[in-house]
Coordinates of C-alpha atoms in Angstrom, one line a residue:
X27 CA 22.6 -9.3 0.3
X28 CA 25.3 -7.2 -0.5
X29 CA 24.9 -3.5 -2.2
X30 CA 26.8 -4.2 -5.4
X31 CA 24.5 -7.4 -5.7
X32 CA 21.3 -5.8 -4.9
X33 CA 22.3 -2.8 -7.5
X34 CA 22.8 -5.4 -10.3
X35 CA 19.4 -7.6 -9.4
X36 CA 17.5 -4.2 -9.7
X37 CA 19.3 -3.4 -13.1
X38 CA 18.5 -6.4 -14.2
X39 CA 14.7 -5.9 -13.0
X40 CA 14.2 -2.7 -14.8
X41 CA 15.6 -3.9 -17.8
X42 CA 12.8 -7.1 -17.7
X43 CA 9.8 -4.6 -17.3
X44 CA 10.9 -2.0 -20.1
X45 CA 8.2 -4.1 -22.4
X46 CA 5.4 -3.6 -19.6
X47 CA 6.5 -0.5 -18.6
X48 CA 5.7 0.5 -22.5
X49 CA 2.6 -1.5 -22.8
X50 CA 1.4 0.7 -19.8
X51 CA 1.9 4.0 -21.7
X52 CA -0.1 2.6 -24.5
X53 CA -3.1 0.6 -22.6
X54 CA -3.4 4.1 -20.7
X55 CA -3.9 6.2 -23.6
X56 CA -7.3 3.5 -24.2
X57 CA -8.4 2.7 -20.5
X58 CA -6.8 5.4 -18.6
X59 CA -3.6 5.1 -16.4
X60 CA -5.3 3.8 -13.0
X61 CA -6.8 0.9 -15.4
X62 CA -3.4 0.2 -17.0
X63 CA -2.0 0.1 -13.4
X64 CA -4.3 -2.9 -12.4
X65 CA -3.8 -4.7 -15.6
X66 CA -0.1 -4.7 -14.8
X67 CA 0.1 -5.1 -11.2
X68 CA -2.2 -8.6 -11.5
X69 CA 0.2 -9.3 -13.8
X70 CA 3.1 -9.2 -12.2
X71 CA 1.3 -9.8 -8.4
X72 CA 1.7 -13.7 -9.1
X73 CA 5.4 -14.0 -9.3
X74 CA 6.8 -15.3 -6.1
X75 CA 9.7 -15.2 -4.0
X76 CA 12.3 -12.4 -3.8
X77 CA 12.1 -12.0 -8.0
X78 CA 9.1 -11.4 -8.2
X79 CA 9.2 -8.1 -5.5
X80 CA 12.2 -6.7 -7.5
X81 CA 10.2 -6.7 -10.9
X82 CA 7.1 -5.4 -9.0
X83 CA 9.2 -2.7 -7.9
X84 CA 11.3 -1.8 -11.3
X85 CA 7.2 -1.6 -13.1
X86 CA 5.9 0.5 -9.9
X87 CA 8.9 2.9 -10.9
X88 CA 7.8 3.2 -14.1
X89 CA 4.3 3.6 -13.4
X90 CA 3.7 5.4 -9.5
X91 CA 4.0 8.6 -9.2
X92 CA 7.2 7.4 -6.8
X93 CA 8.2 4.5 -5.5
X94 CA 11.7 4.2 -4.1
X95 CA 14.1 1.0 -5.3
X96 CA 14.4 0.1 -1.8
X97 CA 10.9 -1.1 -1.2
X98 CA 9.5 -4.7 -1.1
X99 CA 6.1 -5.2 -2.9
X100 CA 4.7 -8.8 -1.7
X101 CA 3.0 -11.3 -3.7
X102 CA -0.4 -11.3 -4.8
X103 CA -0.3 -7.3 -3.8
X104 CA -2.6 -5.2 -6.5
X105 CA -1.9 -1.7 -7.1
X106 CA -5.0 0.8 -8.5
X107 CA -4.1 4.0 -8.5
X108 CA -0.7 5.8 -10.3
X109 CA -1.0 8.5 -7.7
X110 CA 0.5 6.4 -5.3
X111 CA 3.5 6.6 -3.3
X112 CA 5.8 4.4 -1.9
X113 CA 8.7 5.7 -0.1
X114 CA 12.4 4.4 1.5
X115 CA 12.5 0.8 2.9
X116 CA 8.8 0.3 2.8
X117 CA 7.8 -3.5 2.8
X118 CA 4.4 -4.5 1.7
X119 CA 3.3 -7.7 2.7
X120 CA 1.8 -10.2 0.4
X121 CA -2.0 -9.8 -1.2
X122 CA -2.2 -6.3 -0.2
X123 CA -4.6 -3.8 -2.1
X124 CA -3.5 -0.3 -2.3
X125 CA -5.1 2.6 -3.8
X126 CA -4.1 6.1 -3.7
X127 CA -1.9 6.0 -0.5
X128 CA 1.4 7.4 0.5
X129 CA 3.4 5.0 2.6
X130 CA 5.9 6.8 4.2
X131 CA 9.8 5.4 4.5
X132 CA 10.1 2.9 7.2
X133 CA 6.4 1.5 7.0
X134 CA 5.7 -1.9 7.0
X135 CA 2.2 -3.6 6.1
X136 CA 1.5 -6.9 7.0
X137 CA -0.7 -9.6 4.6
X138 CA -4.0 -9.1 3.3
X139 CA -3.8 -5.1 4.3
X140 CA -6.7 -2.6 2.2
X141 CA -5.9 1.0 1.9
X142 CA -8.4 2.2 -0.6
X143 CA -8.9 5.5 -1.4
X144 CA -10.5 7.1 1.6
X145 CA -13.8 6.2 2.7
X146 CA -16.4 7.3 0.1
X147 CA -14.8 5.9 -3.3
X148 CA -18.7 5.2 -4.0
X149 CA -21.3 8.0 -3.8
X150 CA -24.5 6.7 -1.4
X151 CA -26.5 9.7 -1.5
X152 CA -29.1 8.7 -3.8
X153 CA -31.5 5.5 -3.6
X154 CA -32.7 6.0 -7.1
X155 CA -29.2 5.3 -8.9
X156 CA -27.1 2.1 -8.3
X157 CA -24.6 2.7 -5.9
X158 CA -22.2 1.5 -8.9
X159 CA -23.3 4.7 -11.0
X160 CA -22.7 7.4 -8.4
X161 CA -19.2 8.7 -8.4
X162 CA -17.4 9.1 -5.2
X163 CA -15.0 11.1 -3.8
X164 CA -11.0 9.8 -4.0
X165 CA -8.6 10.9 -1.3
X166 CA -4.6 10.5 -0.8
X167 CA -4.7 7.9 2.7
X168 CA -0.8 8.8 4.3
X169 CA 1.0 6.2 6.6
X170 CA 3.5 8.1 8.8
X171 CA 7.0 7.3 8.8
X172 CA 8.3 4.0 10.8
X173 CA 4.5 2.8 10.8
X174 CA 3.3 -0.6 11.3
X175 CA -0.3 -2.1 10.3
X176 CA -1.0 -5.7 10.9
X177 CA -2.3 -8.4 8.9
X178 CA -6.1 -7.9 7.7
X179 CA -6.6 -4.6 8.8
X180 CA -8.1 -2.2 6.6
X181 CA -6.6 1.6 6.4
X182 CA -9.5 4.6 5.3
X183 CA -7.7 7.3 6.9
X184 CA -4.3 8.8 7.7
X185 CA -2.3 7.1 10.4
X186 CA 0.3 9.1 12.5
X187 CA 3.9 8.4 12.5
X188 CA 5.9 5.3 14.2
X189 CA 1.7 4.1 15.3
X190 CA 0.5 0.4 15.2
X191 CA -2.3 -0.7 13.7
X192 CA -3.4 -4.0 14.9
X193 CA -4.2 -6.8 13.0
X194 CA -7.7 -7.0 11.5
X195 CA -8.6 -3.5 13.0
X196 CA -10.3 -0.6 10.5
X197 CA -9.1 2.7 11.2
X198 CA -12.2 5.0 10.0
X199 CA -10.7 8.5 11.8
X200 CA -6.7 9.7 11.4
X201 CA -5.0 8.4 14.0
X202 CA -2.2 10.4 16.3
X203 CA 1.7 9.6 16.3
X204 CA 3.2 7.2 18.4
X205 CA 0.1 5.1 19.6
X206 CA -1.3 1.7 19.4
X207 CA -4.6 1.3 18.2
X208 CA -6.8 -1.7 17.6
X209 CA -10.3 -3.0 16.8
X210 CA -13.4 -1.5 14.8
X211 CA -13.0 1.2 14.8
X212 CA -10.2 1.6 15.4
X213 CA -9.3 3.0 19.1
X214 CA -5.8 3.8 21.3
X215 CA -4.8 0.9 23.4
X216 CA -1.7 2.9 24.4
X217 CA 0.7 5.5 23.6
X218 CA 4.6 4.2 22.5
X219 CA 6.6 4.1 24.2
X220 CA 5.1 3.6 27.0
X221 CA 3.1 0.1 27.9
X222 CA 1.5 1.0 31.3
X223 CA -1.5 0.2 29.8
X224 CA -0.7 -3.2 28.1
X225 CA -3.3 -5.4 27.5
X226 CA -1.7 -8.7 26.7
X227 CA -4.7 -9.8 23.9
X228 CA -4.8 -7.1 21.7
X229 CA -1.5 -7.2 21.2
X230 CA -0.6 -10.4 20.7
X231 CA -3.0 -9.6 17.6
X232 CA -0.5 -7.4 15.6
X233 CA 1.7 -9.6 13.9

């Protein structure tokens, strides 16, 4: 698609969320902003094809704390947290949940991905309070630049620029830059560039 083209569609976009984008400001002032942000987002999360990521993306302009006009937001994909970033050329795959992450430029998540809010969004501590009642603790998860986590995997801490997540695997530690890394927990399979160690299973697994 042309630039001129695209430039218009995303005009066009912003202009057809202005209502939500104010409806957000209000509902926020009586549930809070991160509530307003999931009313919205399952809102909008159902409307398909190439429209519907444009007017995801003029809202999550509105509403993130950035998210650049080059991204592409999938269907079904829920946002929770206003906190979030999404930078240059990121494409989120369809029925993603995202919480407070920053998704560097370049990064590309594949369907069904989870990136929560770190690992202990729920306190656990106590046995004599439901798990529901104890607060947790909320942390910014960052996916280096040029980054690329398969389909199903779930994300609770940093991963490293240009790495590969493979599909279905839960990274649980911060992973380095430049490496593959699959399973549960997550684990290097090999560093990138290089493929000495290629294991042909594994990563047939990524897309």
């Amino acid at each position: 698609m042309k630039p001129a083209i695209k430039a218009t569609f995303r005009l066009l976009a912003a202009l057809a969320v202005l209502p939500l984008a104010i409806t957000h400001q209000i509902l926020g002032r009586i549930v809070g902003p991160d509530g307003s942000l999931e009313t919205h987002t399952q809102l909008l999360a159902w409307l398909p094809g190439t429209l519907g990521s444009y007017l995801r993306v003029a809202f999550c302009r509105t509403a993130l704390e950035y998210c650049s006009a080059s991204a592409t937001i999938g269907f079904g994909t829920l946002l929770s947290k206003v906190g979030a970033r999404i930078e240059a050329n990121v494409y989120i795959g369809p029925r993603c949940m995202l919480g407070l992450v920053t998704l560097q430029q370049d990064v590309l998540l594949g369907p069904a991905v989870q990136i929560p809010s770190g690992p202990q969004t729920h306190g656990t501590a106590r046995l004599d309070i439901p798990i529901r009642q104890q607060p947790g603790t909320q942390v910014r998860v960052t996916v280096g630049r040029d980054s690329w986590i398969g389909a199903g995997a779930i994300v609770l801490a940093d991963v490293g620029d240009q790495t590969i997540v493979g599909a279905g695997s839960i990274v649980t530690k911060p992973t380095a830059s430049r490496v593959v890394v699959v399973g549960n927990p997550a684990a290097p399979l090999y560093d990138r560039p290089s493929a000495t160690n290629l294991t042909p299973g594994p990563v047939a697994n990524l897309k």
